[in-house]
Coordinates of C-alpha atoms in Angstrom, one line a residue:
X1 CA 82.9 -25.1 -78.2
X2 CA 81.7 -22.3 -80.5
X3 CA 78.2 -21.2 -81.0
X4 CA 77.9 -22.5 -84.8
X5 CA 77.3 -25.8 -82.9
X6 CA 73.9 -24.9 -81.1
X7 CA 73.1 -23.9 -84.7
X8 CA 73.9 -26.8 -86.4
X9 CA 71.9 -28.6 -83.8
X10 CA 68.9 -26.5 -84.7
X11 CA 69.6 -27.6 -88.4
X12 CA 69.4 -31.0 -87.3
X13 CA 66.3 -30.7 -85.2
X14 CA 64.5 -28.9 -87.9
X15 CA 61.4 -30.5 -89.1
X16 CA 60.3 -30.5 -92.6
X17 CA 57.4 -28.4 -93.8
X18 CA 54.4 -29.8 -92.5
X19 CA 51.6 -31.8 -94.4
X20 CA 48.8 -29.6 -94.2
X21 CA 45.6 -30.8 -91.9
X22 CA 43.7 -30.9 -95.6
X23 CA 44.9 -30.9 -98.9
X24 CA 44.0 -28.2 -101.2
X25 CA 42.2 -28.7 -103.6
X26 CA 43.6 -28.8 -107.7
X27 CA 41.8 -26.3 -109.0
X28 CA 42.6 -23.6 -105.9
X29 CA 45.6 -21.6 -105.9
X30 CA 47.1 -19.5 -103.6
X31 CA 45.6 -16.4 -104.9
X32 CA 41.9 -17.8 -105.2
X33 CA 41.3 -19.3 -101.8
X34 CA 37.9 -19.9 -102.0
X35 CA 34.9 -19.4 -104.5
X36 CA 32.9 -16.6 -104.3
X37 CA 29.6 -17.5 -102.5
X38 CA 31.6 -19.4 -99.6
X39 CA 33.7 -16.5 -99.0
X40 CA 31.1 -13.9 -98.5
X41 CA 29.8 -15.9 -95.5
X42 CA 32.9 -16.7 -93.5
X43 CA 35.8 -14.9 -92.2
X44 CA 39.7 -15.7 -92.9
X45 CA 42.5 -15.8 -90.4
X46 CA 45.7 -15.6 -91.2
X47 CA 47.7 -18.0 -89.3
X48 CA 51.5 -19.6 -89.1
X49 CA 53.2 -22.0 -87.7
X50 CA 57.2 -23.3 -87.2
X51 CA 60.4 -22.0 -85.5
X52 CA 60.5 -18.6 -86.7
X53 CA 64.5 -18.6 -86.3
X54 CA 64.4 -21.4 -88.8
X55 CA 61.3 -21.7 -90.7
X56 CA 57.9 -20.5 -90.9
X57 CA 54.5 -21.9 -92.5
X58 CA 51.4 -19.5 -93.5
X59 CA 48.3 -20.1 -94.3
X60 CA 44.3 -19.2 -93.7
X61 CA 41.7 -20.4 -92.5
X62 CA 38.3 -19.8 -93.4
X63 CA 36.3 -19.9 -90.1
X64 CA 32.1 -19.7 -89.9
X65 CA 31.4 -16.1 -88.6
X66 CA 29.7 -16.1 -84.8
X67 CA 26.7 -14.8 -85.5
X68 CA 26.2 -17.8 -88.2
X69 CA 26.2 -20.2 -86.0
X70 CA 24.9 -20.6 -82.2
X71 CA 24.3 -23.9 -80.0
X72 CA 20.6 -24.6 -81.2
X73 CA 21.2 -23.7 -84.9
X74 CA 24.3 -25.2 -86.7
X75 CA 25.7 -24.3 -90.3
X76 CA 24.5 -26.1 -93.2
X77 CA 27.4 -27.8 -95.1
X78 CA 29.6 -28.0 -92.0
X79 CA 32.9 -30.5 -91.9
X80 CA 34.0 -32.7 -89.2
X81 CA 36.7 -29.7 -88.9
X82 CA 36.9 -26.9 -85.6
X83 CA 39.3 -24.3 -84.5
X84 CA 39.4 -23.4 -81.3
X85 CA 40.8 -19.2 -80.8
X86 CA 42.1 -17.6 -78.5
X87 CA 43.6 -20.3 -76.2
X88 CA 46.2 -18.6 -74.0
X89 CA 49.9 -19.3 -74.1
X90 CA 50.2 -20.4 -70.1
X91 CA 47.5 -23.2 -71.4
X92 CA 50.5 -26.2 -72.5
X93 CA 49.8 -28.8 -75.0
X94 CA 49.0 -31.1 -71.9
X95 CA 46.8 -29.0 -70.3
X96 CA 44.7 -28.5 -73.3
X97 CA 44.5 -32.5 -74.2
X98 CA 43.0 -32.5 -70.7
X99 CA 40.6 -30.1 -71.4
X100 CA 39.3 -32.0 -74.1
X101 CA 38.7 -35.2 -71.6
X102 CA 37.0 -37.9 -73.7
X103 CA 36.7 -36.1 -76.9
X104 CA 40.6 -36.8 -77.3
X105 CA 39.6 -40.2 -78.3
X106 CA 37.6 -38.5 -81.6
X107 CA 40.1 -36.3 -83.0
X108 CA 41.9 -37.5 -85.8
X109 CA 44.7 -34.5 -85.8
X110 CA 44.9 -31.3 -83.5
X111 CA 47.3 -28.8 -85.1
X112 CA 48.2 -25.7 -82.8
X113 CA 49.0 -22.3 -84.9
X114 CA 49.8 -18.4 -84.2
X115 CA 47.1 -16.2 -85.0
X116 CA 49.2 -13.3 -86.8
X117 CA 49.1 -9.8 -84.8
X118 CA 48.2 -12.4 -81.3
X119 CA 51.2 -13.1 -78.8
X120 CA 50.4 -14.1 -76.0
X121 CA 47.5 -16.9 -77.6
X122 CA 47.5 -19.6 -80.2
X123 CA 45.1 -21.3 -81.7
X124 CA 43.9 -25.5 -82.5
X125 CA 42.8 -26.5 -85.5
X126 CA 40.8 -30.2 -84.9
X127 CA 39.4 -32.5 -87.2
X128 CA 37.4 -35.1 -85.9
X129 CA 36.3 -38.3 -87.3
X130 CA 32.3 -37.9 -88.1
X131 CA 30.2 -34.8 -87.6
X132 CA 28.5 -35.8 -84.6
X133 CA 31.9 -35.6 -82.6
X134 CA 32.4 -31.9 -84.0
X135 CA 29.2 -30.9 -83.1
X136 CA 28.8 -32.1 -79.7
X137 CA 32.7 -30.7 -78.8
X138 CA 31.0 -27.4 -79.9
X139 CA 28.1 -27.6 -78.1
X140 CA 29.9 -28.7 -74.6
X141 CA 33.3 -26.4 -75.2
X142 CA 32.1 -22.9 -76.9
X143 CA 31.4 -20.3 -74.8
X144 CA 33.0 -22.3 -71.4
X145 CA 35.9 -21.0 -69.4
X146 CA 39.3 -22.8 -69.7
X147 CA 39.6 -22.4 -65.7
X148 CA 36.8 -21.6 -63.1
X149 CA 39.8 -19.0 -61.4
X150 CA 40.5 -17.4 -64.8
X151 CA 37.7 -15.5 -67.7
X152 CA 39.5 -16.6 -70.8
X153 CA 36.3 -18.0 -72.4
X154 CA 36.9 -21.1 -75.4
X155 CA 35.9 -19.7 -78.5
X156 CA 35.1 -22.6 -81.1
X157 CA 34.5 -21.8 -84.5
X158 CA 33.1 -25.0 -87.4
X159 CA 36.1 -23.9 -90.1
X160 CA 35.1 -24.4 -94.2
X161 CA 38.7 -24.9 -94.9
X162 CA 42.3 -24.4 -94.3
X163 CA 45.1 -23.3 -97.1
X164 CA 48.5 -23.0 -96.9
X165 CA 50.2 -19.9 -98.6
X166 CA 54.3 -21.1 -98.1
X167 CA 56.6 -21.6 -96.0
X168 CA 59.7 -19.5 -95.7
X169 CA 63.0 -20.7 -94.5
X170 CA 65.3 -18.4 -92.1
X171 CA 68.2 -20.9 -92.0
X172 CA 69.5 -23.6 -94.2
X173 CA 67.8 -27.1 -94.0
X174 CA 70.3 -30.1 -93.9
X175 CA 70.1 -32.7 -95.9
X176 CA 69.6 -35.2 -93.3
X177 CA 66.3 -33.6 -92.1
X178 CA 64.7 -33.2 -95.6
X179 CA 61.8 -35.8 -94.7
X180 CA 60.5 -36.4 -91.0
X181 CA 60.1 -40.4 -90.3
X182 CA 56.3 -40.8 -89.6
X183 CA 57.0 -42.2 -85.8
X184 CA 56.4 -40.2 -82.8
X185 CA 59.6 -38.7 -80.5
X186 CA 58.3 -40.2 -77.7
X187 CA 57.3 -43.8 -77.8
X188 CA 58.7 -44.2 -81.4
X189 CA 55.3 -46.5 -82.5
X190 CA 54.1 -44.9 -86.0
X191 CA 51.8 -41.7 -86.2
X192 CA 48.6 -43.9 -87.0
X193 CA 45.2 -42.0 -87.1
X194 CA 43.7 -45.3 -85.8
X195 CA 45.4 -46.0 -82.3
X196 CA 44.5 -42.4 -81.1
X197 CA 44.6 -38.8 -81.8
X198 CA 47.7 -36.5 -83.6
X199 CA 49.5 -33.4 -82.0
X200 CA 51.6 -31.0 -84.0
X201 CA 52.6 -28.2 -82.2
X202 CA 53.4 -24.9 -83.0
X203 CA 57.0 -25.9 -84.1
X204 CA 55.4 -28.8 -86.3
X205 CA 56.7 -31.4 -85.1
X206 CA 54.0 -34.6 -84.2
X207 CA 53.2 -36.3 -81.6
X208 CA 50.2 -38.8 -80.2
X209 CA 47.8 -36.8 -77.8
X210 CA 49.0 -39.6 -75.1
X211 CA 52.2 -39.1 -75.5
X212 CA 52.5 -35.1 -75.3
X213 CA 49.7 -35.4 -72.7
X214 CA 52.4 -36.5 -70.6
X215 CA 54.5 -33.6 -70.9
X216 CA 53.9 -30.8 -68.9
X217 CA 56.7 -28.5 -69.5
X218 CA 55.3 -25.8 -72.6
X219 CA 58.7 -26.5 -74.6
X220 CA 58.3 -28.6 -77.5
X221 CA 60.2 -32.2 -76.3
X222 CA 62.1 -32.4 -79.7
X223 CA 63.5 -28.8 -80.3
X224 CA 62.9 -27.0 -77.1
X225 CA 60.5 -24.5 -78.7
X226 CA 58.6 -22.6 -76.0
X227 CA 55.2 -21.5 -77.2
X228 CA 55.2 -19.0 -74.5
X229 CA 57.8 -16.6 -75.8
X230 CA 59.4 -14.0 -73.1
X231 CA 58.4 -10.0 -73.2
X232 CA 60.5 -8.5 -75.5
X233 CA 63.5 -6.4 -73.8
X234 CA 64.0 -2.4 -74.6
X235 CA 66.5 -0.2 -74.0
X236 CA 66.6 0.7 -70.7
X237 CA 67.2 4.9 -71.8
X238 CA 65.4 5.1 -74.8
X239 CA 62.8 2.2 -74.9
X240 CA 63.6 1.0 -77.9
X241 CA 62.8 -2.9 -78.5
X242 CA 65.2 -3.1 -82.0
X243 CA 69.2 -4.1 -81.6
X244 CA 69.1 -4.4 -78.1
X245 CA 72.0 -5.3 -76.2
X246 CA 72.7 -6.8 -72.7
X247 CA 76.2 -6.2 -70.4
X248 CA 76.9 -9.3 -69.1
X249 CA 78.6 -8.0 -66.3
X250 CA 75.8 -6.0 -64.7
X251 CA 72.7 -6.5 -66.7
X252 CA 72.4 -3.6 -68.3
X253 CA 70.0 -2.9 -71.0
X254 CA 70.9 -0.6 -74.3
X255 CA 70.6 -0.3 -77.4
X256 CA 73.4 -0.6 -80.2
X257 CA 75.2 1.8 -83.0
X258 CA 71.9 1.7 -85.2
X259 CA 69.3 3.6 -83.0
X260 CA 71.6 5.4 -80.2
X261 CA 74.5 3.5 -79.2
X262 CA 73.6 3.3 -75.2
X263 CA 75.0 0.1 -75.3
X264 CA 78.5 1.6 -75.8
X265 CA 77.9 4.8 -73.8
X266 CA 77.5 1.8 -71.0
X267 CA 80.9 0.7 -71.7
X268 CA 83.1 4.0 -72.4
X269 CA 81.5 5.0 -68.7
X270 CA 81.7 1.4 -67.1
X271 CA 84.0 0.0 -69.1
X272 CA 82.0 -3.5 -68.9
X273 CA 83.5 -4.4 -72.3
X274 CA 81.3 -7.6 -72.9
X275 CA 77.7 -7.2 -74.2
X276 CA 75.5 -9.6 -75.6
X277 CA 73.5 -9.5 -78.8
X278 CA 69.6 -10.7 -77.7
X279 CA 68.6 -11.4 -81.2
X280 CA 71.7 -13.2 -82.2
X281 CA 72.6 -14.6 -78.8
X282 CA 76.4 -13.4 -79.8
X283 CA 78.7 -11.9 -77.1
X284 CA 81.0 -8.7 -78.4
X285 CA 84.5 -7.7 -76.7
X286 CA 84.3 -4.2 -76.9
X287 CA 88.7 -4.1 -76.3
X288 CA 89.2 -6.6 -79.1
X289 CA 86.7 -4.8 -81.6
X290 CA 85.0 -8.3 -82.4
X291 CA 83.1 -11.0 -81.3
X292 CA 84.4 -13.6 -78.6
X293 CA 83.1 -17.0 -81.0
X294 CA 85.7 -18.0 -83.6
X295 CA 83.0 -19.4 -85.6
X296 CA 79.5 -17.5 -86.4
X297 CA 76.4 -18.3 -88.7
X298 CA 76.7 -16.4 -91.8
X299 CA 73.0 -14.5 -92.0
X300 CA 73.4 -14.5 -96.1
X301 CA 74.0 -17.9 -97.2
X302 CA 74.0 -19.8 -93.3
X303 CA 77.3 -21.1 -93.7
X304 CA 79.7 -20.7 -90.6
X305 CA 82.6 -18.3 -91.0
X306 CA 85.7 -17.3 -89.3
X307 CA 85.4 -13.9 -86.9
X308 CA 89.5 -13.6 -86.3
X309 CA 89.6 -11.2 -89.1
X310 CA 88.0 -7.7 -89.6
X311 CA 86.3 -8.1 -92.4
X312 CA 86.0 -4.9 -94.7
X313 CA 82.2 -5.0 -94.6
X314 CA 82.0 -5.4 -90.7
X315 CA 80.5 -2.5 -88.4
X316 CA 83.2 -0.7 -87.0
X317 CA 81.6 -0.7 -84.1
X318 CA 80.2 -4.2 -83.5
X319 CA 81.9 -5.9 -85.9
X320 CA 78.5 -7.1 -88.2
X321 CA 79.8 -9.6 -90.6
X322 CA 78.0 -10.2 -93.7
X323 CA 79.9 -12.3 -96.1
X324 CA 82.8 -14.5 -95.9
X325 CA 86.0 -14.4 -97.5
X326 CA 86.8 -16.5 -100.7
X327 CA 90.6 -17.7 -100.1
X328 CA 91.4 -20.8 -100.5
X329 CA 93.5 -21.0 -97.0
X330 CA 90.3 -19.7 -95.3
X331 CA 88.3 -22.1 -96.8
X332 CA 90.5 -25.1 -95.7
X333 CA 90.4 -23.7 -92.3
X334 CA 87.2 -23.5 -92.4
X335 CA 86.4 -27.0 -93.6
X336 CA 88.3 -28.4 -90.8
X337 CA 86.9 -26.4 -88.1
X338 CA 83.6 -27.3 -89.2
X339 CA 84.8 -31.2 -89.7
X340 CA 86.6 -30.5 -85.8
X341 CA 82.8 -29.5 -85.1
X342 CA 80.9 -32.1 -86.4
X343 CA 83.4 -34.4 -85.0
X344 CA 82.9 -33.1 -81.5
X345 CA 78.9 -32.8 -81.9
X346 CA 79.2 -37.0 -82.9
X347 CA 81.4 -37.3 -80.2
X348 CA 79.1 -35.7 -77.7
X349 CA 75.8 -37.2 -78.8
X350 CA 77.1 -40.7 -78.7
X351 CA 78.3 -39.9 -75.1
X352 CA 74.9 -38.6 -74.3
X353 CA 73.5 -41.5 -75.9
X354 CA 75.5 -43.6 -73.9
X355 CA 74.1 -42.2 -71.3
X356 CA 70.4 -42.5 -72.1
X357 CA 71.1 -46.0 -72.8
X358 CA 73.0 -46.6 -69.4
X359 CA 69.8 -44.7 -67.4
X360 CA 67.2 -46.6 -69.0
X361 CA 69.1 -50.2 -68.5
X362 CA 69.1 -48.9 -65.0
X363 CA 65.9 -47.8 -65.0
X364 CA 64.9 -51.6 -66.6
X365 CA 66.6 -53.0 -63.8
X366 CA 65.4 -51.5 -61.7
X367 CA 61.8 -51.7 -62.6
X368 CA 63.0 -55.4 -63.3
X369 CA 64.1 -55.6 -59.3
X370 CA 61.2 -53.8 -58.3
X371 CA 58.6 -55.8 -60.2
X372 CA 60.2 -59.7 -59.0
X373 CA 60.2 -58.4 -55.4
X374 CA 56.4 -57.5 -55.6
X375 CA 55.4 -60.9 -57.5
X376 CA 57.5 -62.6 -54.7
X377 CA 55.7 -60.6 -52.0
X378 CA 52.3 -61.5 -54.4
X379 CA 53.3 -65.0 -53.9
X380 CA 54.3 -65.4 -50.7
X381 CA 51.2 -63.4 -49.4
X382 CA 49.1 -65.3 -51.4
X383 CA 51.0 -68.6 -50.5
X384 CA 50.1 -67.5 -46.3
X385 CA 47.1 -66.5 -47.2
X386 CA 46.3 -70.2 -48.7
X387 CA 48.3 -71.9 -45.7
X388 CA 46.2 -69.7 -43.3
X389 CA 42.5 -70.9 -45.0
X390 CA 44.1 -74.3 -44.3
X391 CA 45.2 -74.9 -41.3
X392 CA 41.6 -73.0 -40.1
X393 CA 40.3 -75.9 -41.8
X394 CA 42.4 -78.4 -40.4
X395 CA 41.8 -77.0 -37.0
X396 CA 37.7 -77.1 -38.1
X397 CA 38.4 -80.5 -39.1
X398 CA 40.4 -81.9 -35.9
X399 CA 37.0 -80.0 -33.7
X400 CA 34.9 -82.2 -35.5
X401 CA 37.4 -85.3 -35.0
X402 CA 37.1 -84.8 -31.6
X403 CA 33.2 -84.0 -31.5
X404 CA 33.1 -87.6 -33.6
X405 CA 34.7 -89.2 -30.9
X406 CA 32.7 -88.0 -28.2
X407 CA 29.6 -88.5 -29.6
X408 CA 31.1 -92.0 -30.4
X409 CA 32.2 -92.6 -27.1
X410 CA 28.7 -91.8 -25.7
X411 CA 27.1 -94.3 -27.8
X412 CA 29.3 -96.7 -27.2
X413 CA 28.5 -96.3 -23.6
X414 CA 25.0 -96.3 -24.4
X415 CA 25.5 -99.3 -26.7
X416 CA 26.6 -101.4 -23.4
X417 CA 24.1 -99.8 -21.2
X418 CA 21.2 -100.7 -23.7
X419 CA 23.0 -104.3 -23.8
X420 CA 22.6 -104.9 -20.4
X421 CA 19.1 -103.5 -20.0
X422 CA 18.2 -105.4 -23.1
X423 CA 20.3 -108.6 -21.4
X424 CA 17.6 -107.9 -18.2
X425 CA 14.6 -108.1 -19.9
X426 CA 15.1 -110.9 -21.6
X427 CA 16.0 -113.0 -18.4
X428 CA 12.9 -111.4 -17.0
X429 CA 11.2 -112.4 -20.3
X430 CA 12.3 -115.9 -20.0
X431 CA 11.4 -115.5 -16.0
X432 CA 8.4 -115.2 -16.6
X433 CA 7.5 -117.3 -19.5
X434 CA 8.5 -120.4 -17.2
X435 CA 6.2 -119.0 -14.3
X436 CA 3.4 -118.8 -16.6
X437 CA 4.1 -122.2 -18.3
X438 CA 3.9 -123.7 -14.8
X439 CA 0.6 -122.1 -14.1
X440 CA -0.7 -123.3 -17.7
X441 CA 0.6 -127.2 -16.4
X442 CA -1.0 -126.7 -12.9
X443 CA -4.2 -125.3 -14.6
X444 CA -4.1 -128.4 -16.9
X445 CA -3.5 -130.5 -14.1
X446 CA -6.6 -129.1 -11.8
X447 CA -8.6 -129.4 -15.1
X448 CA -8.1 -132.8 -15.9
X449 CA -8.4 -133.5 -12.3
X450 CA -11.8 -131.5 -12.4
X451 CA -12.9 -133.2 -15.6
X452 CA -12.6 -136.6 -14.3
X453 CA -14.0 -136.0 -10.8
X454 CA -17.2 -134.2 -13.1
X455 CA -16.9 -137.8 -15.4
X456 CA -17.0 -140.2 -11.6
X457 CA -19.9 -138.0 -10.4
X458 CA -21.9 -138.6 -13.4
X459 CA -20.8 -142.4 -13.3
X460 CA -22.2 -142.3 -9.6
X461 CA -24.9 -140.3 -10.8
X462 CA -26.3 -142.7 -13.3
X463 CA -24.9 -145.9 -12.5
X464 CA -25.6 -148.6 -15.3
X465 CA -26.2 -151.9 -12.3
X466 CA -27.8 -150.9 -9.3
X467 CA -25.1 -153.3 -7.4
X468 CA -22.1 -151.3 -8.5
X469 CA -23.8 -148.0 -7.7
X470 CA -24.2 -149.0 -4.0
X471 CA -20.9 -149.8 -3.4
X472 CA -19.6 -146.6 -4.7
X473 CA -21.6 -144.8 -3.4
X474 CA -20.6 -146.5 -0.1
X475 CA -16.9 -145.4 -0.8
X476 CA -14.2 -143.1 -1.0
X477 CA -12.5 -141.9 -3.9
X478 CA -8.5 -141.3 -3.7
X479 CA -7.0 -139.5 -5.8
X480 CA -3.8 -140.8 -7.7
X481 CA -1.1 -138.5 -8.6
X482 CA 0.8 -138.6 -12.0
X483 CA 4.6 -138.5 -12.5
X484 CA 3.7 -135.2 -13.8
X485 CA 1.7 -133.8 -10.8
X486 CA 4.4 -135.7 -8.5
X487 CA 7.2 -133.9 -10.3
X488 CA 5.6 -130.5 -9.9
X489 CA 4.3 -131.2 -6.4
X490 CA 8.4 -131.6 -5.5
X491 CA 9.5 -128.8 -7.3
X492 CA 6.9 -126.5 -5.7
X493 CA 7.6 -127.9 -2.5
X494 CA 11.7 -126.9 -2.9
X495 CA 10.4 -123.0 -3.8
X496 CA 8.2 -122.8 -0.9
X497 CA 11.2 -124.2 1.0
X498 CA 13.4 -121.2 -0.6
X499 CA 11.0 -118.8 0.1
X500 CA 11.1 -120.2 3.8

């Protein structure tokens, strides 16, 4: 496959020019920026953003000088707006959404930018939704260290406004990509303020904070855009940093025809006859006098042409296309390359489409398998866990059962006992209740007995006839027994013979 292909992929994953953070306003212009007694108390920065192999946005920003401002006195007229300078590049887009912590959740867009003349830092402009947000994320973040191990101090500035001058375009935009859908890469749910804060990186494309939170490579996840760009290569004789060239045999570094051709000193000595272009990523075949790819990116007009002929405006020595040729035959070859291109691309996203979609069914399933097991484990836990709480009641409950039934055992036995006892005293009740109803009769008895012997001596006494007293009184009284007194005479006659 050629290289035009990586290039029409960066076509494709170009994003459109970015909405900026605020709109300008109508009666501003690129060449009055801001009125005259606003500007004499801030300071500008000039600032882009984008690929710059494909496109480019400028702008300023009109930032609130440092000595205007300080933790105990704020700026009068200040916006809900911040820009944090000087963040370094080995700081991802991750790593700084977790250096905000819990101020993430007030930010309504973060948008990270180049500071122009400053590689190896970037800067984020924020806009929060009230003032009170903005002013405590300055007071907490300006003047702290990104890292206890490292001194880069955060620098936060309040910002009056940010403009954007234009965009320039290095490559030509397709027509596919002419408007970005407002959904982020990751989780595809719409870019709404509401649900949470806004990304854009440096290669504007947008994101939710939660989402690129997650992703801790310093590439953009859309385009591959590294925000950390690599130290510029020189020539390893003369230093030089512009048209450098790399042998991919052995690695060595020269420069081409246009400063002083070490590149191709390298190979008449070596005779390593394949070098690669760093700014165009092209390989050249120093024996064939031409590039290796059949199909290049025209740097005029960004259309791909043909490099099987030596074109009559090529470098004799590398080859440097800059036009393409107008016949006819060439341009149906061409068409169908590029048609044999596109064709291929399709082909090879829908296989890695495929794919994705095959990975994440198995990653479904799996989380699907994964996720039944644990509710079953949940359950049958839970179900042991239940049938263990009741069989320690049921074993509480059969130790009572059996305490019941001893303690209803012992008063059963108790129950008979007291029976008997009780069975006892009542013959001993009744026992006794005849013995003294017999000495109650033989009382009687004796009384009566006693009454009437008191009832004859008074008749003796006091007889009535003098006649009748003497012959009493001459006598003997015998006493008669009742039936009653013979009756009890026998019956305690028949105990004392018992008792003898």
């Amino acid at each position: 496959m050629s290289t035009s292909a990586p290039a029409a992929q960066e076509d494709v994953l170009r994003p459109a020019s970015p909405p900026p953070l605020l709109p300008p306003r109508p009666s501003e212009s690129c060449g009055e920026l801001m009125e005259p007694s606003v500007s004499g108390l801030t300071q500008a920065v000039h600032f882009s953003s984008g690929n710059p192999r494909i496109e480019e946005t400028r702008g300023i920003m009109h930032l609130y000088p440092e000595d205007a401002t300080s933790s105990s006195i704020l700026p009068v007229g200040r916006k809900p707006l911040v820009c944090v300078i000087a963040v370094p590049n080995h700081m991802t887009y991750a790593d700084f959404c977790q250096y905000c912590g819990a101020f993430i959740q007030y930010m309504f867009d973060m948008r990270i930018v180049r500071t122009n003349g400053v590689e190896d830092q970037y800067s984020v402009i924020i806009r929060f939704d009230d003032q009170t947000s903005a002013d405590g994320f300055y007071q907490h973040f300006n003047g702290r260290r990104f890292s206890s191990l490292e001194g880069d101090i955060c620098s936060v500035h309040y910002t009056v406004d940010v403009q954007y001058t234009g965009s320039i375009e290095h490559a030509q935009s397709s027509l596919t990509s002419s408007a970005e859908l407002p959904t982020c890469p990751v989780c595809l749910e719409r870019l709404d303020q509401d649900t949470g804060g806004i990304l854009t990186t440096i290669c504007n494309h947008t994101f939710h904070c939660s989402c690129i939170s997650k992703w801790t490579d310093s590439s953009c996840p859309v385009c591959r855009y590294c925000q950390q760009q690599p130290e510029k290569s020189t020539c390893s004789v003369c230093g030089t940093s512009e048209n450098v060239w790399i042998c991919v045999i052995c690695g060595f570094v020269g420069c081409g025809s246009y400063k002083e051709g070490h590149a191709i000193s390298h190979w008449k000595e070596t005779q390593h006859c394949y070098s690669l272009e760093l700014e165009t990523q092209r390989v050249w075949d120093y024996v064939g006098d031409n590039y290796v790819h059949r199909l290049i990116q025209s740097k005029t007009d960004g259309k791909l042409v043909e490099l099987n002929f030596h074109c009559a405006h090529a470098d004799d020595k590398h080859g440097s296309c800059e036009c393409s040729e107008d016949s006819g035959f060439n341009e149906a070859l061409l068409n169908s390359k590029l048609e044999a291109i596109i064709e291929e691309y399709n082909d090879l996203l829908t296989s890695q489409l495929d794919n994705q979609r095959k990975y994440y069914e198995s990653v479904l399933l799996e989380f699907k398998e994964e996720t039944e097991k644990k509710i079953s484990e949940s359950v049958e836990k839970a179900i042991g866990l239940k049938l263990h709480k009741l069989q320690m009641k049921l074993n509480k409950c059969i130790e009572e059962k059996r305490f019941f039934e001893d303690i209803n055992e012992n008063l059963m036995k108790n129950q008979e006992m007291w029976k008997a006892k009780l069975q006892h005293l009542e013959e001993r009740e009744q026992a006794a209740v005849k013995l003294r109803d017999e000495k109650i009769q033989g009382l009687e008895e004796q009384l009566g007995y006693l009454i009437r012997h008191i009832e004859t001596q008074k008749v003796i006494d006091e007889p009535p006839d003098g006649s009748v007293a003497s012959e009493i009184k001459g006598g003997t009284l015998i006493p008669v027994q009742s039936a009653s007194s013979s009756s009890g005479s026998n019956k305690q006659g028949r105990r004392n013979r018992r008792r003898n």
